[in-house]
CSV table of C-alpha atoms in Angstrom, one decimal:
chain,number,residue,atom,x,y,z
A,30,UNK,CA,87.0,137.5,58.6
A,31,UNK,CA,90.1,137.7,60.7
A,32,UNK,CA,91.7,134.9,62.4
A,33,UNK,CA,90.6,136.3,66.5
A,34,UNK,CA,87.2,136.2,65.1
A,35,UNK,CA,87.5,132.9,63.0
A,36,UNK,CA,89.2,132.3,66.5
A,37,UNK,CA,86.0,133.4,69.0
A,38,UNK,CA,83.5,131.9,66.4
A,39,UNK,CA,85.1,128.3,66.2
A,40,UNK,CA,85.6,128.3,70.0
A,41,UNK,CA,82.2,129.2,70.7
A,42,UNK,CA,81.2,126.6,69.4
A,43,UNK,CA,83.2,123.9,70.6
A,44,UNK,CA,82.7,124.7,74.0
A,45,UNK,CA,79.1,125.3,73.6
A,46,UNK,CA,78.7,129.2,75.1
A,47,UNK,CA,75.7,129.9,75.3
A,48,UNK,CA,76.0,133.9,76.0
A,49,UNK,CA,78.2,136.9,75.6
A,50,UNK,CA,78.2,139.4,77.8
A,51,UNK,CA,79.9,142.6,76.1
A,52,UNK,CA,81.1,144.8,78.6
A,53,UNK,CA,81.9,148.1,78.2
A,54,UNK,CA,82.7,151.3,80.8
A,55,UNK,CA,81.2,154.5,81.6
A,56,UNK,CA,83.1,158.0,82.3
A,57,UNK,CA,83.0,157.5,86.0
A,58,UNK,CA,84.6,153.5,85.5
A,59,UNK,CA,81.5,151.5,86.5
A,60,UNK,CA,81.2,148.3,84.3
A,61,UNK,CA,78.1,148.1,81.6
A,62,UNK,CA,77.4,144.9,79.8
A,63,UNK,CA,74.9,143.6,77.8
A,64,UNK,CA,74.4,140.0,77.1
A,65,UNK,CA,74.0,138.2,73.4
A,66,UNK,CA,73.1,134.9,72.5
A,67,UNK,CA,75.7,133.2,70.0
A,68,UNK,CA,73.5,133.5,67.1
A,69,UNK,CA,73.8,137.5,67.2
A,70,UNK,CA,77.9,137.4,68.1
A,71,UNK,CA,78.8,137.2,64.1
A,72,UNK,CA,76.8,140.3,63.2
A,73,UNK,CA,77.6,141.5,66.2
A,74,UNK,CA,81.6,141.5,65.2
A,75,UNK,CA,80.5,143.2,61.8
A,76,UNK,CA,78.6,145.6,62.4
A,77,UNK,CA,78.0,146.2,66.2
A,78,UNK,CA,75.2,146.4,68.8
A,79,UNK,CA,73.2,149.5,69.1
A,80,UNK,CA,72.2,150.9,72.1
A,81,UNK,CA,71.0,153.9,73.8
A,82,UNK,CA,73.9,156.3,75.0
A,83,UNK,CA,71.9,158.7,77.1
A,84,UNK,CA,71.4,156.2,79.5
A,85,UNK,CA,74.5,155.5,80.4
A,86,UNK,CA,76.9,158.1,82.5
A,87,UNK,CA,78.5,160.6,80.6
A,88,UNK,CA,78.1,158.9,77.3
A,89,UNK,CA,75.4,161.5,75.2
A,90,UNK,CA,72.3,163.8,75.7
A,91,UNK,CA,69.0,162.2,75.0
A,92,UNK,CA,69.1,164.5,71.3
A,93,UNK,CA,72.2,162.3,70.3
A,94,UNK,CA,71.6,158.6,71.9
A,95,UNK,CA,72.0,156.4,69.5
A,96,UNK,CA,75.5,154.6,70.1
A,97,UNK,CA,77.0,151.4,68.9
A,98,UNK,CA,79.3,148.9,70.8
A,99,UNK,CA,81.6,147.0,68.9
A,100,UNK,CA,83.0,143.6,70.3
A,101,UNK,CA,87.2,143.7,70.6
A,102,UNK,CA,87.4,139.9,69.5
A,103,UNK,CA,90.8,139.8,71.0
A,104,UNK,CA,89.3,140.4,74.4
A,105,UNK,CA,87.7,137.0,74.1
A,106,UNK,CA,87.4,135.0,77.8
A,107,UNK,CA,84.7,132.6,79.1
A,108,UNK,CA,84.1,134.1,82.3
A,109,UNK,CA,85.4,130.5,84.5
A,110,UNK,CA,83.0,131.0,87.8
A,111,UNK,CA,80.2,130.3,85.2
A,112,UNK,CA,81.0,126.6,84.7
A,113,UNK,CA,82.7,124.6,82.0
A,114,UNK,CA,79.6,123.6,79.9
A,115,UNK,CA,77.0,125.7,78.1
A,116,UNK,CA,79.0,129.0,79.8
A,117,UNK,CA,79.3,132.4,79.1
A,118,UNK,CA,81.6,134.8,77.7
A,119,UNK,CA,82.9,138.2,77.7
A,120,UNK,CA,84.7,140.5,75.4
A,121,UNK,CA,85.1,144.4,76.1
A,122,UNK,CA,83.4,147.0,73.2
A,123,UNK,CA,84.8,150.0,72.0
A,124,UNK,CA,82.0,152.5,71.5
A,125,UNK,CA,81.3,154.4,68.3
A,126,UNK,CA,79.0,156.6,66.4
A,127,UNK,CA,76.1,155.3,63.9
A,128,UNK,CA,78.7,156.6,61.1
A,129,UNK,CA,81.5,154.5,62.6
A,130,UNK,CA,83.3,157.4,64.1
A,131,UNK,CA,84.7,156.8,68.0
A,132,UNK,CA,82.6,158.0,71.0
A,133,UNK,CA,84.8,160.3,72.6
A,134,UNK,CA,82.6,159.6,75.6
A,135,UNK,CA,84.0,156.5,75.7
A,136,UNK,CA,87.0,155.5,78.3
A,137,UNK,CA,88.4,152.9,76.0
A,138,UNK,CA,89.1,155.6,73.1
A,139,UNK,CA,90.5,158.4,75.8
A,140,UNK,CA,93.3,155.8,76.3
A,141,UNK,CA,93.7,154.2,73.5
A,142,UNK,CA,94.1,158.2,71.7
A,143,UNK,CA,96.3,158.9,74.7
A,144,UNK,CA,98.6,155.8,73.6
A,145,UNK,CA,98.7,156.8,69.9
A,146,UNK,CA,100.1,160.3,70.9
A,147,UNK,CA,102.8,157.5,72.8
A,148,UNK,CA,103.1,155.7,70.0
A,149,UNK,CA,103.8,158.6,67.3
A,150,UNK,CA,106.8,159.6,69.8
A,151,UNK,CA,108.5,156.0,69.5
A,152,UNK,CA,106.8,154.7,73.3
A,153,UNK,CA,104.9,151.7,74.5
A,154,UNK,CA,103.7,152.7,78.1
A,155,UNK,CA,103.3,149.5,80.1
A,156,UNK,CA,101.8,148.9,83.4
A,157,UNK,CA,102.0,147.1,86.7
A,158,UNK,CA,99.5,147.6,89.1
A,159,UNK,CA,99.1,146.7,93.2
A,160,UNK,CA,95.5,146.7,93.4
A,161,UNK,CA,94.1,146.8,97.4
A,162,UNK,CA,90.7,145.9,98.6
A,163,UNK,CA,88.9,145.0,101.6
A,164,UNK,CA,86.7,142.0,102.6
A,165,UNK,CA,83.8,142.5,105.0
A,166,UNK,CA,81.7,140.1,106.5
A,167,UNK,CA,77.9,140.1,105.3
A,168,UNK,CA,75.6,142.0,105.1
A,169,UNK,CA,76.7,145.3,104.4
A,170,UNK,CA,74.2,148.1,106.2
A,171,UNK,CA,74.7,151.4,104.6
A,172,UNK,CA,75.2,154.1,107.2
A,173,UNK,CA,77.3,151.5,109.3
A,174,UNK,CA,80.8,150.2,109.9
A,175,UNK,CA,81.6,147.3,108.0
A,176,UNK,CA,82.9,144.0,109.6
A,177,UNK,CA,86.1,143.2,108.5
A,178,UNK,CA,86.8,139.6,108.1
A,179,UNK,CA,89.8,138.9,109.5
A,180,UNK,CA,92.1,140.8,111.8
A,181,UNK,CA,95.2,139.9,110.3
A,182,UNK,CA,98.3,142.8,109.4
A,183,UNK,CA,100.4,142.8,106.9
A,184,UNK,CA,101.8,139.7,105.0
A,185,UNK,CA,100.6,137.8,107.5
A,186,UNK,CA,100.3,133.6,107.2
A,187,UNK,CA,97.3,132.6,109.5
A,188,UNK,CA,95.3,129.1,108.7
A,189,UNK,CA,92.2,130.5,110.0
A,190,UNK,CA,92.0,133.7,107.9
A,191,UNK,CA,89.8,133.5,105.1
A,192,UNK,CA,92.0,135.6,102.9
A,193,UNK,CA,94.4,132.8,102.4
A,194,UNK,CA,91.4,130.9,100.6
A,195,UNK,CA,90.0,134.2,98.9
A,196,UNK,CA,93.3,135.1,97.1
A,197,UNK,CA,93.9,131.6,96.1
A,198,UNK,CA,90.3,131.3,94.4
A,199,UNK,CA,90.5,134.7,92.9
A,200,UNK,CA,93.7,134.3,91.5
A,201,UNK,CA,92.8,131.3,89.8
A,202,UNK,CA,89.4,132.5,88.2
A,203,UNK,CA,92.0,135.3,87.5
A,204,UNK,CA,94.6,132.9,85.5
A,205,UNK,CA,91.6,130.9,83.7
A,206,UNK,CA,90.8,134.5,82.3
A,207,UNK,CA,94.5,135.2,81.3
A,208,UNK,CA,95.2,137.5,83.8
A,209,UNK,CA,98.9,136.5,84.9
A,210,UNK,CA,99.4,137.7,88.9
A,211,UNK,CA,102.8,138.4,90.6
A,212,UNK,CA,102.2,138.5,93.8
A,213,UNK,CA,99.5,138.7,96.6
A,214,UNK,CA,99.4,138.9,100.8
A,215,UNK,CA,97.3,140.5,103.1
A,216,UNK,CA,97.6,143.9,103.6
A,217,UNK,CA,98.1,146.4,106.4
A,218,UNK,CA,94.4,147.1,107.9
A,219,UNK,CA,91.9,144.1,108.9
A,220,UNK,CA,90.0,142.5,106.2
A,221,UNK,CA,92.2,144.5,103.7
A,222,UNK,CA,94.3,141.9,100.7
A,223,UNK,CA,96.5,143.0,97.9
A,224,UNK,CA,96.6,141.4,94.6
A,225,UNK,CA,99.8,142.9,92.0
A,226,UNK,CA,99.1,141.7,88.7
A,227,UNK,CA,101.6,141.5,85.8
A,228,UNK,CA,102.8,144.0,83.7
A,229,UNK,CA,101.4,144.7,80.3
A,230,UNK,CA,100.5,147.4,77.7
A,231,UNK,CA,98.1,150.1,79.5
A,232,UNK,CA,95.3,149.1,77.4
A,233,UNK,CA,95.4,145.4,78.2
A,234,UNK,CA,95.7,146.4,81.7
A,235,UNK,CA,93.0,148.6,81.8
A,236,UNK,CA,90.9,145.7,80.5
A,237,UNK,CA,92.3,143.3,83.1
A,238,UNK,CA,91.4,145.9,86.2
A,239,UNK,CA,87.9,146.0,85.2
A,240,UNK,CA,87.8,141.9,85.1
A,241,UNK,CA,89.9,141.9,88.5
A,242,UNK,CA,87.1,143.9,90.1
A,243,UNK,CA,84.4,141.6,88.7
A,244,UNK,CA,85.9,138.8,90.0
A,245,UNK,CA,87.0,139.8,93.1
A,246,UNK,CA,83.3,140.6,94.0
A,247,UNK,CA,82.3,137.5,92.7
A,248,UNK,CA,84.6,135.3,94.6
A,249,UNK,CA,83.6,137.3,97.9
A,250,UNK,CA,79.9,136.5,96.9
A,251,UNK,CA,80.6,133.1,96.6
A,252,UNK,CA,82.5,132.8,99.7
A,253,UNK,CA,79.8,135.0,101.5
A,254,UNK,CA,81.7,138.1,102.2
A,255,UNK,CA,82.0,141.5,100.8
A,256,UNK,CA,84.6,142.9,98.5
A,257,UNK,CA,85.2,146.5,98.5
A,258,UNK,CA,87.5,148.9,96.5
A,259,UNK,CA,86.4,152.3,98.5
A,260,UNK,CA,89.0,154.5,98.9
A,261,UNK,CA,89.2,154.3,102.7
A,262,UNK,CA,86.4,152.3,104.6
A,263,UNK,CA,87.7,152.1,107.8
A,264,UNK,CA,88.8,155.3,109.4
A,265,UNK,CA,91.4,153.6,111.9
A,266,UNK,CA,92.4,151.5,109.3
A,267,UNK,CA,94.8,152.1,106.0
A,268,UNK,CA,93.0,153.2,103.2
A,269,UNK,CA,93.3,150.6,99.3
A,270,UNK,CA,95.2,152.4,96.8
A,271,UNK,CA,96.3,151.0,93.4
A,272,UNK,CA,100.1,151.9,93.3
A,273,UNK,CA,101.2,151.5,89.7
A,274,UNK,CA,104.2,150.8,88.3
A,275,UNK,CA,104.6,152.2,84.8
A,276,UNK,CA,107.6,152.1,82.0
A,277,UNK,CA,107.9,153.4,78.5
A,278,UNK,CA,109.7,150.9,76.2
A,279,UNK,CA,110.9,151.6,72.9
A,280,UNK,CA,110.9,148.5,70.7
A,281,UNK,CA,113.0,146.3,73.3
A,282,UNK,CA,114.6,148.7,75.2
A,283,UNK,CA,113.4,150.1,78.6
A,284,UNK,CA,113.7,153.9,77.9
A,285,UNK,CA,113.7,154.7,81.8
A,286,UNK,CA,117.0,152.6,82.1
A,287,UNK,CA,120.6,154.2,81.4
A,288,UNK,CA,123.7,151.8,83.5
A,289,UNK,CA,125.8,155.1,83.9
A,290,UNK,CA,123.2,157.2,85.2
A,291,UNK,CA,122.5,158.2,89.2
A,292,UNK,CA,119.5,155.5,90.3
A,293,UNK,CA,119.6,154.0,86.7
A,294,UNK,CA,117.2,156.3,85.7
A,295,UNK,CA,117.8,157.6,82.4
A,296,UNK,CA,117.0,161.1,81.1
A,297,UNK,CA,113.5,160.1,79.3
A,298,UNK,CA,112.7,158.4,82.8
A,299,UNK,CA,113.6,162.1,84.9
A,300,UNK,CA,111.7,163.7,82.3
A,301,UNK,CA,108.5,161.8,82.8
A,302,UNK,CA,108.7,162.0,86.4
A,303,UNK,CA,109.3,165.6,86.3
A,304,UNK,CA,105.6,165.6,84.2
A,305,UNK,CA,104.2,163.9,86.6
A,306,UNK,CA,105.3,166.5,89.5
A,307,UNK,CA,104.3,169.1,87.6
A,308,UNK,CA,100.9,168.0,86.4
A,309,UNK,CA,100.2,166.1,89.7
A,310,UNK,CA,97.5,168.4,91.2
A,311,UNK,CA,95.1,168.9,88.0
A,312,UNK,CA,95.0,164.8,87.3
A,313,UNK,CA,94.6,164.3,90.8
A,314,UNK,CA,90.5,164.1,90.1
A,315,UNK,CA,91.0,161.6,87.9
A,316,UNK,CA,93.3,159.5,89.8
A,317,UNK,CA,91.2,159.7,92.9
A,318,UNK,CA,87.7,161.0,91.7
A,319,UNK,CA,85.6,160.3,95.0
A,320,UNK,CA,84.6,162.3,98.1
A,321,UNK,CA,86.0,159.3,100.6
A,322,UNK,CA,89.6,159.2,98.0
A,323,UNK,CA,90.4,162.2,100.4
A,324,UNK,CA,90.3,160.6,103.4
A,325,UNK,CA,93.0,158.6,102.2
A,326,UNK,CA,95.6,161.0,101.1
A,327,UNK,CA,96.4,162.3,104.8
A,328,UNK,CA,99.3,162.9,106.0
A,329,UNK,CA,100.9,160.0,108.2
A,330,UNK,CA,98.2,157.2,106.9
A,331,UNK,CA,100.6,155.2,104.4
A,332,UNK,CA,99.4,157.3,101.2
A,333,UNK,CA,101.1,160.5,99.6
A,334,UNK,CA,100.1,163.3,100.8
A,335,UNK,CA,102.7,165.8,99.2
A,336,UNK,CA,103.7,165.8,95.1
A,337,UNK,CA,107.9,165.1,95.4
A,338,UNK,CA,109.6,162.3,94.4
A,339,UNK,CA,112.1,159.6,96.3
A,340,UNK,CA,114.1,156.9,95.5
A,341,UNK,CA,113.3,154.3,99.0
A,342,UNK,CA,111.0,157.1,100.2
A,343,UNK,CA,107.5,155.3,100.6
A,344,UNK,CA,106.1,158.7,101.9
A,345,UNK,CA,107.0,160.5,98.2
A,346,UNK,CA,104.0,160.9,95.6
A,347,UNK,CA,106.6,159.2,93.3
A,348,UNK,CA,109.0,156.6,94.0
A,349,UNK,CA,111.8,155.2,92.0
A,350,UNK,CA,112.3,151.3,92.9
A,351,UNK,CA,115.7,149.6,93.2
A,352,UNK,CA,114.6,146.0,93.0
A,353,UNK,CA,116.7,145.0,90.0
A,354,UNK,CA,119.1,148.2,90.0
A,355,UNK,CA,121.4,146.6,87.0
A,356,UNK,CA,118.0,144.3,84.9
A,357,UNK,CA,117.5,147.4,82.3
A,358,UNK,CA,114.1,145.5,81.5
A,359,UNK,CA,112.7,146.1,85.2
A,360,UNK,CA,113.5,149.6,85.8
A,361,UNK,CA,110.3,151.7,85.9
A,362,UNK,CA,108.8,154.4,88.3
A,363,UNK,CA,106.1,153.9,90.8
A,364,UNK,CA,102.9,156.6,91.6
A,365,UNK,CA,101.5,156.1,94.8
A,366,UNK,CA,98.4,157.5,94.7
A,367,UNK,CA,96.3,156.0,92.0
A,368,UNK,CA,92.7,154.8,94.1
A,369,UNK,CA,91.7,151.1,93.9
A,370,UNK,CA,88.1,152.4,92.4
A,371,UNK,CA,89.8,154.9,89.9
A,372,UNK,CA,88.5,154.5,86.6
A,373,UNK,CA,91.8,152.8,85.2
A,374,UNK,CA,91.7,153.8,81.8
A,375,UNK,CA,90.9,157.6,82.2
A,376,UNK,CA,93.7,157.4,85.4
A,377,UNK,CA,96.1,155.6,82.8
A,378,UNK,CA,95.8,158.2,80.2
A,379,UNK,CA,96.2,161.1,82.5
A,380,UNK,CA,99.5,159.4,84.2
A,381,UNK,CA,101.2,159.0,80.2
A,382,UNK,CA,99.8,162.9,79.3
A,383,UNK,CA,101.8,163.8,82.2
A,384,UNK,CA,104.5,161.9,81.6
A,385,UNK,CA,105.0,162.5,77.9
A,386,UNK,CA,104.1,166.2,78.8
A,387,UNK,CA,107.2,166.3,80.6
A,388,UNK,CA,109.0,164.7,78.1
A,389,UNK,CA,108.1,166.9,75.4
A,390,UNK,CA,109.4,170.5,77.2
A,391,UNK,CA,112.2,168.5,78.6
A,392,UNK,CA,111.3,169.5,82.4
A,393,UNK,CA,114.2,169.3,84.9
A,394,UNK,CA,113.5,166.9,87.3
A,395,UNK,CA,114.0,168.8,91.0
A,396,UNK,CA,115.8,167.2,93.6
A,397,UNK,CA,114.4,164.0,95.2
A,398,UNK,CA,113.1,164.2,99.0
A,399,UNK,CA,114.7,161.3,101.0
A,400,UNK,CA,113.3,162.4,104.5
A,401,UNK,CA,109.7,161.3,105.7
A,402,UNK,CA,107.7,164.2,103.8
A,403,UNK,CA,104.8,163.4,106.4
A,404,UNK,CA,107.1,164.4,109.6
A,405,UNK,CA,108.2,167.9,108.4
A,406,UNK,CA,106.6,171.4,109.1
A,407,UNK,CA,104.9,173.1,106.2
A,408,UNK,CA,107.9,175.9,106.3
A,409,UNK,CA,110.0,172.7,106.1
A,410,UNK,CA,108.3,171.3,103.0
A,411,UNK,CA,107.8,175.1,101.7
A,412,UNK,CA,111.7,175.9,101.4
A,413,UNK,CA,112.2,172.3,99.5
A,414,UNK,CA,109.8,173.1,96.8
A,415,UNK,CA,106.9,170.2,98.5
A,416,UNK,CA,103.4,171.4,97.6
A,417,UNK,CA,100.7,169.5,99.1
A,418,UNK,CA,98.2,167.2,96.9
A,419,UNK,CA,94.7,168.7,96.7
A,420,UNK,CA,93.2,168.1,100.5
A,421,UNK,CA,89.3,167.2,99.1
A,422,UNK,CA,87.5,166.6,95.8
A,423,UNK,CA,86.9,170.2,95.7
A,424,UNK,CA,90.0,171.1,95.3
A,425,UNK,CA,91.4,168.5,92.9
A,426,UNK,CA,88.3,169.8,90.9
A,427,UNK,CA,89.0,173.4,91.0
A,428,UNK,CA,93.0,172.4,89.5
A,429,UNK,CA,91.6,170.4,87.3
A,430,UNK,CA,89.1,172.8,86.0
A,431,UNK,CA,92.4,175.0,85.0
A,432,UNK,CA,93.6,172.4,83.4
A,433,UNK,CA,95.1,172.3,79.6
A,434,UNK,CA,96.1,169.3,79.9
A,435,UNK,CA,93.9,167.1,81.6
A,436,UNK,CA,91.0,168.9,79.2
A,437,UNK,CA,93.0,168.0,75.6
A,438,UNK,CA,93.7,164.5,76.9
A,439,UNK,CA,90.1,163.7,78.4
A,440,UNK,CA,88.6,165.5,75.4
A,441,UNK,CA,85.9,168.0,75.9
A,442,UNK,CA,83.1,165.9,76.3
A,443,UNK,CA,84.6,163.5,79.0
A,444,UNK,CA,86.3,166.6,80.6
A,445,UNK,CA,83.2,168.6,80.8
A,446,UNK,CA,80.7,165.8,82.2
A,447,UNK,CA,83.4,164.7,84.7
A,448,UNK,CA,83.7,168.0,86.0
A,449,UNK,CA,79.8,168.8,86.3
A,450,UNK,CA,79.6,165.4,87.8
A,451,UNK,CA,82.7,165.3,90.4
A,452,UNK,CA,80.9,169.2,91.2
A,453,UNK,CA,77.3,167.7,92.1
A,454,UNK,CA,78.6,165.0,93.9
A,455,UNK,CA,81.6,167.3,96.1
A,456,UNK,CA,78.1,169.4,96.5
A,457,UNK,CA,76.1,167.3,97.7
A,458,UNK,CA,78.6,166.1,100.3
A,459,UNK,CA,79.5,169.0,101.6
A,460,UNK,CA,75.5,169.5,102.8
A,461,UNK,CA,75.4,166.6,104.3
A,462,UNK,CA,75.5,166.6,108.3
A,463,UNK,CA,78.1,163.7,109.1
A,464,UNK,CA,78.5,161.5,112.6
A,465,UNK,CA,81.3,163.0,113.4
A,466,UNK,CA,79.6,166.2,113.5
A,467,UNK,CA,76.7,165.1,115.1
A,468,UNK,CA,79.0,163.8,118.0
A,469,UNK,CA,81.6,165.9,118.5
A,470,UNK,CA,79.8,169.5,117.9
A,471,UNK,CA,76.4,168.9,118.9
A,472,UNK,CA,76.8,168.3,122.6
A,473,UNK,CA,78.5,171.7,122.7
A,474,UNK,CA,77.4,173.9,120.7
């Protein structure tokens, strides 16, 4: 027995848990958990829990169910909002086979396979992300506009707003859980917060997401309000994106950071951005994988719309921040248009495929676009190399569906139920008869 399990053992006990909730995620990044009592948490560290895959999105067809989850011990948090005595805990599972080979349905391997590749070339990719949401008052009627809770702009200090109290609380719960966070304010539209957490490896981070969203919408529940990560509730109103900073490191040195080069940006770091560029329009269905992530990525509404890069340029797809110009350990890249309800580790894997993609043919990194992308013509953007981002699901699904790379780093059984998924669900919307058909065309037509 290892010490982390000697570790979660011996602390179960002294603080008297009475449950385990081992949580796991499915292809299209909705939490799955399944609760223990402490008795079963040592065989389940051995040998696993066995469930039924079929059930579960994207994980395996009824002939070839039988899955396993197996507890990451290192994982190990009580879950705070469930109180200090007989409480609960959680640990995320990696997902294998009867025969103890890895589910390469599972989201958790994509990434972690995606970070070996990383690994074998020298890197550790780290992440920070800026994680947006909005709170609406209850209830929530589907079909109708939500109630924002406050109507407070950006970074703005009111006594009255309830987001004051909501970040405080969540960060907290957040901290208990050993989630560090950086910063937080309210954001741009009503209702709408912003929570940046720490930077850490992509795994760990991918980990911490799927906690932040959990107790996000529990805070709101016990404060009686709503928390939502949709892409872009409010149509007057900016939409919640998960900017993330990323940064490969090899050993202790930043390998994005060179002192003598233009922006600090070292040849590695103009490499991977180049990747990015390149590969931008067949991960975009990963990075935003939902009908209403569209909405969001128009021109003009604070998102990228348009796959360039920029160094102070908050309209570029990719943005190169000068906070710390000469701190070699803070230089790092930003992508802008990562969703809030992405499924982080399948979006993380794609970003580092890209990346390393362009690290590996040594692509030239085209010249940055300075000038508000969103203001010029198309012939404009045409003659400086801009192409646009994929305009709806559709699209992002067709370039994705041409895709080499996204289908060697998803692997073929994620890659081909994503696809047959993302393809019923763009269908399905594209049937539907929506309001603003029903009151701008009807009348006349």
């Amino acid at each position: 027995m290892d010490k982390q399990t000697e570790f979660v053992l011996r602390t179960m006990e002294e603080r008297d848990v009475r449950f385990v909730r081992l949580w796991f995620t499915d292809v299209l990044g909705f939490l799955k958990s399944v609760a223990i009592a402490p008795a079963e948490l040592e065989g389940a560290l051995s040998e696993g829990i066995g469930f039924d895959g079929s059930a579960i999105e994207g994980f395996a067809r009824v002939y070839e169910s039988d899955m396993v989850a197996h507890p990451d011990p290192s994982t190990f948090q009580l879950l705070p909002w469930r109180g200090s005595s007989q409480g609960t805990a959680r640990m995320f599972c990696d997902i294998r086979l009867p025969d103890g080979a890895p589910s390469f349905a599972d989201p958790r391997y994509v990434l972690r396979r995606t970070l070996k590749k990383a690994s074998e070339m020298g890197f550790t990719f780290y992440t920070h992300p800026e994680i947006e949401f909005y709170l609406f008052k209850q209830p929530i009627v589907p079909g109708q506009v939500p109630v924002p809770a406050d109507q407070s702009g950006y970074f703005d200090h009111t006594t009255t707003s309830p987001g004051a109290d909501f970040r405080r609380q969540a960060i907290t719960l957040l901290e208990q859980m050993g989630i560090p966070v950086e910063f937080s304010h309210h954001e741009g539209g009503p209702g709408q917060q912003e929570i940046d957490l720490r930077y850490a490896d992509a795994l760990t981070m991918a980990d911490a997401i799927m906690t932040f969203r959990v107790v996000i919408k529990e805070v709101a529940v016990m404060q009686n309000l709503f928390a939502s990560f949709m892409p872009k509730p409010l149509t007057n109103h900016p939409g919640s994106g998960m900017h993330t900073h990323v940064s490969l490191f090899e050993g202790d040195k930043n390998a994005f950071y060179d002192a003598s080069a233009e922006y600090h940006l070292s040849k590695t770091g103009r490499q991977f951005i180049a990747g990015l560029l390149k590969h931008a329009a067949e991960i975009t269905a990963v990075t935003n994988p939902w009908v209403n992530s569209y909405k969001r990525l128009v021109a003009g509404a604070e998102a990228p719309s348009y796959i360039c890069w920029g160094r102070n340029n908050r309209s570029a797809l990719v943005r190169v921040p000068m906070y710390k110009p000469n701190k070699g350990s803070s230089a790092r890249i930003e992508l802008r248009s990562i969703d809030a309800a992405a499924n982080p580790y399948l979006a993380y894997s794609m970003v580092l495929a890209a990346g390393l993609s362009g690290i590996e043919n040594e692509l030239e990194l085209p010249e940055g676009a300075e000038d508000d992308v969103w203001s010029l013509t198309d012939r404009q953007r045409q003659s400086l190399g801009i192409d646009p981002l994929p305009r709806s699901l559709g699209n992002a699904i067709d370039r994705m569906e041409e895709s080499q790379l996204v289908a060697d780093t998803l692997g073929e059984h994620v890659f081909e139920f994503f696809l047959r998924n993302k393809k019923a669900e763009y269908e399905a919307y594209r049937s539907e008869v929506t309001e603003w058909e029903l009151t701008n065309s009807l009348p006349s037509l």
